[in-house]
PDB file of C-alpha atoms and ligand atoms in Angstrom:
ATOM      1  CA  MET X 185      82.039 145.811 -53.849  1.00 96.00           C
ATOM      2  CA  ASN X 186      79.463 146.290 -51.330  1.00 98.00           C
ATOM      3  CA  LEU X 187      79.665 143.253 -48.355  1.00 98.00           C
ATOM      4  CA  ILE X 188      77.804 142.162 -45.346  1.00 98.00           C
ATOM      5  CA  LEU X 189      79.302 140.037 -42.685  1.00 98.00           C
ATOM      6  CA  LEU X 190      77.159 137.501 -41.057  1.00 98.00           C
ATOM      7  CA  GLY X 191      78.046 135.429 -38.014  1.00 97.00           C
ATOM      8  CA  ALA X 192      77.535 134.878 -34.282  1.00 97.00           C
ATOM      9  CA  PRO X 193      78.714 137.062 -31.891  1.00 96.00           C
ATOM     10  CA  GLY X 194      82.461 136.005 -31.800  1.00 94.00           C
ATOM     11  CA  ALA X 195      82.784 134.463 -35.141  1.00 96.00           C
ATOM     12  CA  GLY X 196      84.986 136.649 -36.159  1.00 94.00           C
ATOM     13  CA  LYS X 197      83.137 139.283 -38.338  1.00 96.00           C
ATOM     14  CA  GLY X 198      85.156 142.271 -37.131  1.00 93.00           C
ATOM     15  CA  THR X 199      88.354 140.371 -37.567  1.00 92.00           C
ATOM     16  CA  GLN X 200      87.551 139.571 -41.137  1.00 97.00           C
ATOM     17  CA  ALA X 201      86.245 142.990 -41.904  1.00 96.00           C
ATOM     18  CA  GLU X 202      89.558 144.832 -40.959  1.00 94.00           C
ATOM     19  CA  LYS X 203      91.642 142.305 -43.898  1.00 97.00           C
ATOM     20  CA  ILE X 204      88.897 142.751 -46.427  1.00 98.00           C
ATOM     21  CA  CYS X 205      89.163 146.639 -45.771  1.00 97.00           C
ATOM     22  CA  GLU X 206      92.723 146.488 -46.059  1.00 97.00           C
ATOM     23  CA  LYS X 207      92.454 144.309 -49.516  1.00 97.00           C
ATOM     24  CA  LEU X 208      89.874 145.827 -51.027  1.00 97.00           C
ATOM     25  CA  SER X 209      90.257 149.724 -49.343  1.00 97.00           C
ATOM     26  CA  ILE X 210      86.383 150.057 -48.380  1.00 98.00           C
ATOM     27  CA  PRO X 211      85.162 150.941 -45.080  1.00 98.00           C
ATOM     28  CA  ALA X 212      84.194 148.316 -42.318  1.00 97.00           C
ATOM     29  CA  ILE X 213      81.079 149.924 -40.989  1.00 97.00           C
ATOM     30  CA  SER X 214      80.360 148.063 -37.615  1.00 95.00           C
ATOM     31  CA  THR X 215      77.232 148.949 -36.083  1.00 96.00           C
ATOM     32  CA  GLY X 216      78.804 147.431 -32.731  1.00 93.00           C
ATOM     33  CA  ASN X 217      81.641 149.847 -32.799  1.00 90.00           C
ATOM     34  CA  MET X 218      79.067 152.985 -33.459  1.00 94.00           C
ATOM     35  CA  LEU X 219      76.946 152.484 -30.711  1.00 95.00           C
ATOM     36  CA  ARG X 220      79.676 151.423 -28.200  1.00 90.00           C
ATOM     37  CA  GLU X 221      81.301 154.727 -29.268  1.00 89.00           C
ATOM     38  CA  ALA X 222      78.066 156.816 -28.836  1.00 93.00           C
ATOM     39  CA  MET X 223      77.825 154.863 -25.080  1.00 92.00           C
ATOM     40  CA  ALA X 224      81.365 156.442 -24.315  1.00 88.00           C
ATOM     41  CA  ASN X 225      80.465 160.000 -25.710  1.00 92.00           C
ATOM     42  CA  GLY X 226      77.244 159.335 -23.304  1.00 94.00           C
ATOM     43  CA  THR X 227      75.053 160.715 -26.449  1.00 96.00           C
ATOM     44  CA  GLU X 228      71.358 160.032 -26.209  1.00 93.00           C
ATOM     45  CA  MET X 229      71.203 157.197 -28.210  1.00 93.00           C
ATOM     46  CA  GLY X 230      74.264 155.987 -26.325  1.00 95.00           C
ATOM     47  CA  LEU X 231      72.452 155.871 -23.406  1.00 94.00           C
ATOM     48  CA  GLN X 232      69.403 154.154 -24.878  1.00 92.00           C
ATOM     49  CA  ALA X 233      71.622 151.654 -26.722  1.00 95.00           C
ATOM     50  CA  LYS X 234      73.366 150.736 -23.491  1.00 95.00           C
ATOM     51  CA  SER X 235      70.568 148.881 -21.479  1.00 93.00           C
ATOM     52  CA  PHE X 236      70.028 146.604 -24.548  1.00 96.00           C
ATOM     53  CA  ILE X 237      73.527 145.553 -25.531  1.00 95.00           C
ATOM     54  CA  ASP X 238      74.446 145.132 -21.608  1.00 92.00           C
ATOM     55  CA  ALA X 239      71.529 142.741 -21.728  1.00 92.00           C
ATOM     56  CA  GLY X 240      72.739 140.902 -24.764  1.00 93.00           C
ATOM     57  CA  LYS X 241      69.309 142.134 -26.900  1.00 95.00           C
ATOM     58  CA  LEU X 242      69.463 144.065 -29.755  1.00 97.00           C
ATOM     59  CA  VAL X 243      68.882 147.572 -30.225  1.00 97.00           C
ATOM     60  CA  PRO X 244      65.739 148.734 -31.682  1.00 97.00           C
ATOM     61  CA  ASP X 245      65.400 148.350 -35.542  1.00 97.00           C
ATOM     62  CA  GLU X 246      64.743 152.171 -35.962  1.00 96.00           C
ATOM     63  CA  VAL X 247      67.973 153.112 -34.066  1.00 96.00           C
ATOM     64  CA  VAL X 248      70.630 151.302 -36.020  1.00 97.00           C
ATOM     65  CA  ILE X 249      68.537 151.520 -39.587  1.00 97.00           C
ATOM     66  CA  GLY X 250      68.843 155.467 -38.858  1.00 96.00           C
ATOM     67  CA  ILE X 251      72.452 154.937 -38.090  1.00 96.00           C
ATOM     68  CA  ILE X 252      73.382 153.170 -41.362  1.00 97.00           C
ATOM     69  CA  ARG X 253      71.162 155.155 -43.522  1.00 96.00           C
ATOM     70  CA  GLU X 254      73.322 158.285 -42.500  1.00 96.00           C
ATOM     71  CA  ARG X 255      76.735 156.341 -42.593  1.00 97.00           C
ATOM     72  CA  LEU X 256      76.296 154.993 -46.196  1.00 97.00           C
ATOM     73  CA  THR X 257      75.722 158.611 -47.984  1.00 96.00           C
ATOM     74  CA  ALA X 258      79.291 159.308 -46.568  1.00 97.00           C
ATOM     75  CA  GLU X 259      82.091 160.240 -49.468  1.00 97.00           C
ATOM     76  CA  ASP X 260      84.120 157.052 -48.580  1.00 97.00           C
ATOM     77  CA  CYS X 261      81.059 154.633 -49.387  1.00 97.00           C
ATOM     78  CA  ARG X 262      81.055 155.506 -53.056  1.00 95.00           C
ATOM     79  CA  ASN X 263      83.278 152.694 -54.125  1.00 95.00           C
ATOM     80  CA  GLY X 264      81.859 150.169 -51.538  1.00 98.00           C
ATOM     81  CA  PHE X 265      81.830 149.025 -47.953  1.00 98.00           C
ATOM     82  CA  ILE X 266      81.598 146.069 -45.573  1.00 98.00           C
ATOM     83  CA  LEU X 267      78.885 146.088 -43.146  1.00 98.00           C
ATOM     84  CA  ASP X 268      79.858 144.493 -39.875  1.00 98.00           C
ATOM     85  CA  GLY X 269      76.942 143.727 -37.702  1.00 97.00           C
ATOM     86  CA  PHE X 270      74.092 145.094 -39.805  1.00 98.00           C
ATOM     87  CA  PRO X 271      71.334 144.034 -41.016  1.00 98.00           C
ATOM     88  CA  ARG X 272      70.787 141.564 -37.631  1.00 98.00           C
ATOM     89  CA  THR X 273      66.921 141.078 -38.326  1.00 98.00           C
ATOM     90  CA  ILE X 274      64.667 140.549 -41.493  1.00 98.00           C
ATOM     91  CA  PRO X 275      63.340 143.997 -41.186  1.00 98.00           C
ATOM     92  CA  GLN X 276      66.816 145.758 -40.949  1.00 98.00           C
ATOM     93  CA  ALA X 277      67.388 143.834 -44.538  1.00 98.00           C
ATOM     94  CA  GLU X 278      64.050 144.926 -45.678  1.00 98.00           C
ATOM     95  CA  ALA X 279      64.902 148.370 -44.912  1.00 98.00           C
ATOM     96  CA  LEU X 280      68.390 147.886 -46.586  1.00 97.00           C
ATOM     97  CA  ASP X 281      66.793 146.962 -49.635  1.00 97.00           C
ATOM     98  CA  ASN X 282      64.176 150.003 -49.493  1.00 97.00           C
ATOM     99  CA  MET X 283      67.004 152.465 -49.335  1.00 96.00           C
ATOM    100  CA  GLY X 284      67.770 150.931 -52.601  1.00 96.00           C
ATOM    101  CA  VAL X 285      71.161 149.740 -51.509  1.00 95.00           C
ATOM    102  CA  ARG X 286      72.555 146.738 -53.875  1.00 96.00           C
ATOM    103  CA  ILE X 287      74.471 143.953 -51.926  1.00 98.00           C
ATOM    104  CA  ASP X 288      76.866 142.059 -53.966  1.00 98.00           C
ATOM    105  CA  LYS X 289      77.916 139.145 -51.541  1.00 98.00           C
ATOM    106  CA  VAL X 290      76.918 138.005 -47.788  1.00 98.00           C
ATOM    107  CA  ILE X 291      79.790 136.162 -46.114  1.00 98.00           C
ATOM    108  CA  ASP X 292      78.479 134.255 -43.233  1.00 98.00           C
ATOM    109  CA  ILE X 293      81.192 132.930 -40.822  1.00 98.00           C
ATOM    110  CA  GLU X 294      80.315 129.678 -39.074  1.00 98.00           C
ATOM    111  CA  VAL X 295      81.599 128.991 -35.694  1.00 97.00           C
ATOM    112  CA  PRO X 296      79.989 126.327 -33.092  1.00 95.00           C
ATOM    113  CA  ASP X 297      78.550 128.212 -30.256  1.00 94.00           C
ATOM    114  CA  GLU X 298      80.942 125.904 -28.018  1.00 91.00           C
ATOM    115  CA  LYS X 299      83.927 127.637 -29.425  1.00 93.00           C
ATOM    116  CA  ILE X 300      82.239 130.954 -29.098  1.00 93.00           C
ATOM    117  CA  ALA X 301      82.691 131.132 -25.031  1.00 87.00           C
ATOM    118  CA  ALA X 302      86.442 130.817 -25.451  1.00 85.00           C
ATOM    119  CA  ARG X 303      86.897 133.553 -27.804  1.00 89.00           C
ATOM    120  CA  LEU X 304      84.841 136.022 -26.420  1.00 92.00           C
ATOM    121  CA  SER X 305      86.361 135.920 -22.942  1.00 89.00           C
ATOM    122  CA  GLY X 306      89.922 136.306 -24.208  1.00 92.00           C
ATOM    123  CA  ARG X 307      88.976 139.435 -26.578  1.00 93.00           C
ATOM    124  CA  ARG X 308      90.325 142.947 -25.562  1.00 94.00           C
ATOM    125  CA  VAL X 309      88.988 145.826 -27.541  1.00 91.00           C
ATOM    126  CA  CYS X 310      89.776 149.570 -27.933  1.00 90.00           C
ATOM    127  CA  LEU X 311      86.910 151.777 -27.373  1.00 82.00           C
ATOM    128  CA  LYS X 312      88.631 154.809 -28.779  1.00 84.00           C
ATOM    129  CA  CYS X 313      89.311 153.248 -32.587  1.00 85.00           C
ATOM    130  CA  GLY X 314      87.472 150.034 -32.257  1.00 82.00           C
ATOM    131  CA  ALA X 315      90.840 147.732 -33.087  1.00 88.00           C
ATOM    132  CA  THR X 316      90.077 144.143 -31.497  1.00 89.00           C
ATOM    133  CA  TYR X 317      92.815 141.879 -29.866  1.00 93.00           C
ATOM    134  CA  HIS X 318      92.806 138.440 -28.299  1.00 92.00           C
ATOM    135  CA  THR X 319      94.710 137.374 -25.196  1.00 93.00           C
ATOM    136  CA  GLU X 320      96.012 134.156 -27.105  1.00 89.00           C
ATOM    137  CA  TYR X 321      94.999 134.491 -30.666  1.00 87.00           C
ATOM    138  CA  LYS X 322      95.914 138.180 -31.365  1.00 90.00           C
ATOM    139  CA  LYS X 323      97.849 139.872 -28.701  1.00 95.00           C
ATOM    140  CA  PRO X 324      98.804 143.601 -29.116  1.00 97.00           C
ATOM    141  CA  LYS X 325     102.608 144.578 -29.260  1.00 97.00           C
ATOM    142  CA  THR X 326     102.421 146.095 -25.622  1.00 97.00           C
ATOM    143  CA  GLU X 327      99.916 144.209 -23.482  1.00 95.00           C
ATOM    144  CA  GLY X 328      96.923 146.216 -22.498  1.00 96.00           C
ATOM    145  CA  VAL X 329      97.891 148.906 -25.123  1.00 97.00           C
ATOM    146  CA  CYS X 330      96.358 149.468 -28.539  1.00 97.00           C
ATOM    147  CA  ASP X 331      98.942 149.156 -31.203  1.00 97.00           C
ATOM    148  CA  VAL X 332      96.839 151.251 -33.529  1.00 95.00           C
ATOM    149  CA  CYS X 333      96.007 154.197 -31.354  1.00 96.00           C
ATOM    150  CA  GLY X 334      97.696 153.883 -27.951  1.00 96.00           C
ATOM    151  CA  ASP X 335      94.580 153.504 -26.069  1.00 95.00           C
ATOM    152  CA  GLU X 336      93.915 151.303 -23.198  1.00 96.00           C
ATOM    153  CA  LEU X 337      92.557 147.797 -24.182  1.00 97.00           C
ATOM    154  CA  VAL X 338      89.592 146.901 -21.962  1.00 94.00           C
ATOM    155  CA  GLN X 339      87.048 143.865 -22.121  1.00 93.00           C
ATOM    156  CA  ARG X 340      83.565 144.594 -23.305  1.00 90.00           C
ATOM    157  CA  LYS X 341      80.833 144.128 -20.435  1.00 89.00           C
ATOM    158  CA  ASP X 342      78.851 141.702 -22.949  1.00 92.00           C
ATOM    159  CA  ASP X 343      81.650 139.436 -23.205  1.00 93.00           C
ATOM    160  CA  MET X 344      80.880 138.438 -19.792  1.00 89.00           C
ATOM    161  CA  PRO X 345      80.000 134.679 -20.018  1.00 88.00           C
ATOM    162  CA  GLU X 346      76.293 134.840 -18.925  1.00 88.00           C
ATOM    163  CA  THR X 347      75.599 137.803 -21.445  1.00 92.00           C
ATOM    164  CA  VAL X 348      77.383 135.940 -24.214  1.00 94.00           C
ATOM    165  CA  LEU X 349      74.857 133.127 -23.867  1.00 93.00           C
ATOM    166  CA  ASP X 350      71.972 135.794 -23.957  1.00 94.00           C
ATOM    167  CA  ARG X 351      73.685 137.033 -27.176  1.00 95.00           C
ATOM    168  CA  LEU X 352      73.423 133.551 -28.838  1.00 96.00           C
ATOM    169  CA  LYS X 353      70.292 132.924 -28.090  1.00 96.00           C
ATOM    170  CA  THR X 354      69.320 136.462 -29.743  1.00 96.00           C
ATOM    171  CA  TYR X 355      71.402 135.660 -32.759  1.00 97.00           C
ATOM    172  CA  HIS X 356      70.023 131.944 -33.157  1.00 97.00           C
ATOM    173  CA  GLU X 357      66.362 133.706 -32.778  1.00 98.00           C
ATOM    174  CA  GLN X 358      66.796 136.993 -34.793  1.00 98.00           C
ATOM    175  CA  THR X 359      69.703 137.076 -36.748  1.00 98.00           C
ATOM    176  CA  GLU X 360      70.148 133.490 -38.307  1.00 98.00           C
ATOM    177  CA  PRO X 361      67.022 133.793 -40.699  1.00 98.00           C
ATOM    178  CA  LEU X 362      68.991 136.526 -42.630  1.00 98.00           C
ATOM    179  CA  LYS X 363      70.860 133.331 -43.929  1.00 98.00           C
ATOM    180  CA  GLY X 364      67.734 132.055 -45.795  1.00 98.00           C
ATOM    181  CA  TYR X 365      66.907 135.718 -46.990  1.00 98.00           C
ATOM    182  CA  TYR X 366      70.390 136.258 -48.653  1.00 98.00           C
ATOM    183  CA  GLU X 367      70.463 132.339 -49.993  1.00 98.00           C
ATOM    184  CA  LYS X 368      67.067 132.929 -51.712  1.00 98.00           C
ATOM    185  CA  LYS X 369      68.958 135.916 -53.590  1.00 97.00           C
ATOM    186  CA  GLY X 370      71.807 133.850 -54.450  1.00 97.00           C
ATOM    187  CA  ILE X 371      74.339 136.046 -52.796  1.00 98.00           C
ATOM    188  CA  LEU X 372      75.302 134.120 -49.418  1.00 98.00           C
ATOM    189  CA  ARG X 373      78.722 132.176 -49.117  1.00 98.00           C
ATOM    190  CA  VAL X 374      79.540 130.399 -46.208  1.00 98.00           C
ATOM    191  CA  VAL X 375      82.758 130.406 -44.395  1.00 98.00           C
ATOM    192  CA  GLU X 376      83.415 127.663 -41.808  1.00 98.00           C
ATOM    193  CA  GLY X 377      85.602 129.972 -39.034  1.00 97.00           C
ATOM    194  CA  GLN X 378      89.048 127.935 -38.639  1.00 95.00           C
ATOM    195  CA  GLU X 379      91.342 128.046 -35.394  1.00 90.00           C
ATOM    196  CA  ASP X 380      93.849 130.125 -36.974  1.00 91.00           C
ATOM    197  CA  VAL X 381      92.449 133.634 -38.111  1.00 93.00           C
ATOM    198  CA  ALA X 382      94.985 133.667 -41.429  1.00 96.00           C
ATOM    199  CA  ASP X 383      93.185 130.173 -42.408  1.00 97.00           C
ATOM    200  CA  THR X 384      89.832 131.976 -41.999  1.00 97.00           C
ATOM    201  CA  THR X 385      90.987 135.083 -44.110  1.00 98.00           C
ATOM    202  CA  ALA X 386      92.278 132.721 -47.198  1.00 98.00           C
ATOM    203  CA  LEU X 387      88.649 131.319 -47.107  1.00 98.00           C
ATOM    204  CA  THR X 388      87.057 134.688 -46.834  1.00 98.00           C
ATOM    205  CA  PHE X 389      89.037 135.903 -49.564  1.00 98.00           C
ATOM    206  CA  LYS X 390      88.166 132.722 -51.662  1.00 98.00           C
ATOM    207  CA  ALA X 391      84.370 133.447 -50.692  1.00 97.00           C
ATOM    208  CA  LEU X 392      84.633 136.996 -52.571  1.00 96.00           C
ATOM    209  CA  GLU X 393      85.831 135.629 -55.765  1.00 93.00           C
ATOM    210  CA  ASP X 394      83.325 132.840 -55.848  1.00 83.00           C
TER     211      ASP X 394
HETATM  212  P1  LIG C1832      78.895 143.863 -32.303  1.00 55.91           P
HETATM  213  O1  LIG C1832      79.959 144.865 -31.705  1.00 55.91           O
HETATM  214  O2  LIG C1832      78.355 143.805 -33.378  1.00 55.91           O
HETATM  215  O3  LIG C1832      78.969 142.447 -31.419  1.00 55.91           O
HETATM  216  P2  LIG C1832      78.506 140.911 -32.267  1.00 55.91           P
HETATM  217  O4  LIG C1832      78.082 140.590 -33.765  1.00 55.91           O
HETATM  218  O5  LIG C1832      78.021 140.125 -30.943  1.00 55.91           O
HETATM  219  O6  LIG C1832      79.918 140.617 -32.714  1.00 55.91           O
HETATM  220  P3  LIG C1832      81.405 140.830 -32.032  1.00 55.91           P
HETATM  221  O7  LIG C1832      82.109 141.990 -32.136  1.00 55.91           O
HETATM  222  O8  LIG C1832      81.258 140.230 -30.414  1.00 55.91           O
HETATM  223  O9  LIG C1832      82.340 139.747 -32.496  1.00 55.91           O
HETATM  224  P4  LIG C1832      82.954 139.661 -33.984  1.00 55.91           P
HETATM  225  O10 LIG C1832      81.936 138.297 -34.990  1.00 55.91           O
HETATM  226  O11 LIG C1832      83.023 140.809 -34.835  1.00 55.91           O
HETATM  227  O12 LIG C1832      84.357 138.620 -33.773  1.00 55.91           O
HETATM  228  P5  LIG C1832      85.705 139.418 -33.529  1.00 55.91           P
HETATM  229  O13 LIG C1832      86.157 139.752 -34.836  1.00 55.91           O
HETATM  230  O14 LIG C1832      85.539 140.360 -32.574  1.00 55.91           O
HETATM  231  O15 LIG C1832      77.573 144.190 -31.375  1.00 55.91           O
HETATM  232  C1  LIG C1832      77.373 144.458 -29.925  1.00 55.91           C
HETATM  233  C2  LIG C1832      75.815 144.692 -29.621  1.00 55.91           C
HETATM  234  O16 LIG C1832      75.636 145.984 -30.409  1.00 55.91           O
HETATM  235  C3  LIG C1832      74.632 143.870 -30.217  1.00 55.91           C
HETATM  236  O17 LIG C1832      75.058 142.813 -28.951  1.00 55.91           O
HETATM  237  C4  LIG C1832      73.634 144.510 -30.000  1.00 55.91           C
HETATM  238  O18 LIG C1832      73.044 144.702 -28.726  1.00 55.91           O
HETATM  239  C5  LIG C1832      73.996 145.625 -30.906  1.00 55.91           C
HETATM  240  N1  LIG C1832      73.883 146.050 -31.948  1.00 55.91           N
HETATM  241  C6  LIG C1832      75.089 145.846 -33.192  1.00 55.91           C
HETATM  242  N2  LIG C1832      74.623 145.987 -34.290  1.00 55.91           N
HETATM  243  C7  LIG C1832      73.027 145.917 -34.358  1.00 55.91           C
HETATM  244  C8  LIG C1832      72.476 146.091 -35.146  1.00 55.91           C
HETATM  245  N3  LIG C1832      72.521 145.820 -36.462  1.00 55.91           N
HETATM  246  N4  LIG C1832      70.808 145.800 -34.749  1.00 55.91           N
HETATM  247  C9  LIG C1832      70.721 145.791 -33.411  1.00 55.91           C
HETATM  248  N5  LIG C1832      71.384 145.971 -32.403  1.00 55.91           N
HETATM  249  C10 LIG C1832      72.792 145.956 -32.858  1.00 55.91           C
HETATM  250  O19 LIG C1832      86.369 138.161 -32.693  1.00 55.91           O
HETATM  251  C11 LIG C1832      86.214 137.955 -31.544  1.00 55.91           C
HETATM  252  C12 LIG C1832      87.418 137.563 -30.892  1.00 55.91           C
HETATM  253  O20 LIG C1832      87.678 135.947 -31.429  1.00 55.91           O
HETATM  254  C13 LIG C1832      88.561 138.276 -31.137  1.00 55.91           C
HETATM  255  O21 LIG C1832      89.145 138.498 -29.856  1.00 55.91           O
HETATM  256  C14 LIG C1832      89.464 137.669 -32.030  1.00 55.91           C
HETATM  257  O22 LIG C1832      90.747 137.932 -31.953  1.00 55.91           O
HETATM  258  C15 LIG C1832      89.242 136.295 -31.971  1.00 55.91           C
HETATM  259  N6  LIG C1832      89.108 135.458 -33.244  1.00 55.91           N
HETATM  260  C16 LIG C1832      88.478 136.078 -34.507  1.00 55.91           C
HETATM  261  N7  LIG C1832      88.699 135.258 -35.363  1.00 55.91           N
HETATM  262  C17 LIG C1832      89.388 133.964 -34.815  1.00 55.91           C
HETATM  263  C18 LIG C1832      90.072 132.831 -34.813  1.00 55.91           C
HETATM  264  N8  LIG C1832      89.528 132.394 -36.607  1.00 55.91           N
HETATM  265  N9  LIG C1832      90.457 132.174 -34.394  1.00 55.91           N
HETATM  266  C19 LIG C1832      90.817 132.462 -33.117  1.00 55.91           C
HETATM  267  N10 LIG C1832      90.082 133.806 -32.381  1.00 55.91           N
HETATM  268  C20 LIG C1832      89.687 134.402 -33.554  1.00 55.91           C
END
């Protein structure tokens, strides 16, 4: 199954991508994680992306389209994949169509803007493996340490309140129109994000079967 996860920053795309990945044994591909990895490694692409990400803006389409074009040719995508955070603009969605990629379903996780800031201020991430935690809702076994790879957990710079507002603005202007794009194709499924991760996961799994 080839899936896209849509939703505002902090809506829970990464969290649900992990759950679907476990259930269907298909890779979760996060352009955000790939860009942060490039930033951590100090590559040219990472340096280019940093100024956009830190300002809560989108990285230019041609950069992320290039990343996805290459990633989807990998062996582990043969039985399907979950795109988390791509596409984020209409040109990115059109590029995916032009690559001949068939998408089976687009799961849109809806969470009101008012709840986003609280979620993101408590988020902690592992820059090494991309695992995500929350100081209240999803605590690691040992504070500040990743359960998966043992690396240090940090707060993302773009999770600071002022940048979150910019990211939400960018989302509403540039990414939200994708709902209409995929609704017209008849493959959009809307999930109302719940307070409890397990409740959202139950609704997400149900949406996969609709
Ligand atoms: P990216 O990393 O994709 O950021 P994002 O879309 O803003 O999404 P987030 O990772 O912030 O949130 P999420 O929805 O995955 O939520 P999560 O599950 O972590 O992108 C970062 C930047 O890279 C972008 O701003 C842009 O600059 C650039 N970029 C990336 N892709 C791009 C593209 N295609 N084009 C151009 N630029 C691109 O959950 C959030 C927190 O809430 C966690 O702590 C979690 O534990 C908690 N939580 C999750 N679900 C629940 C729940 N049900 N109840 C309570 N807490 C919950």
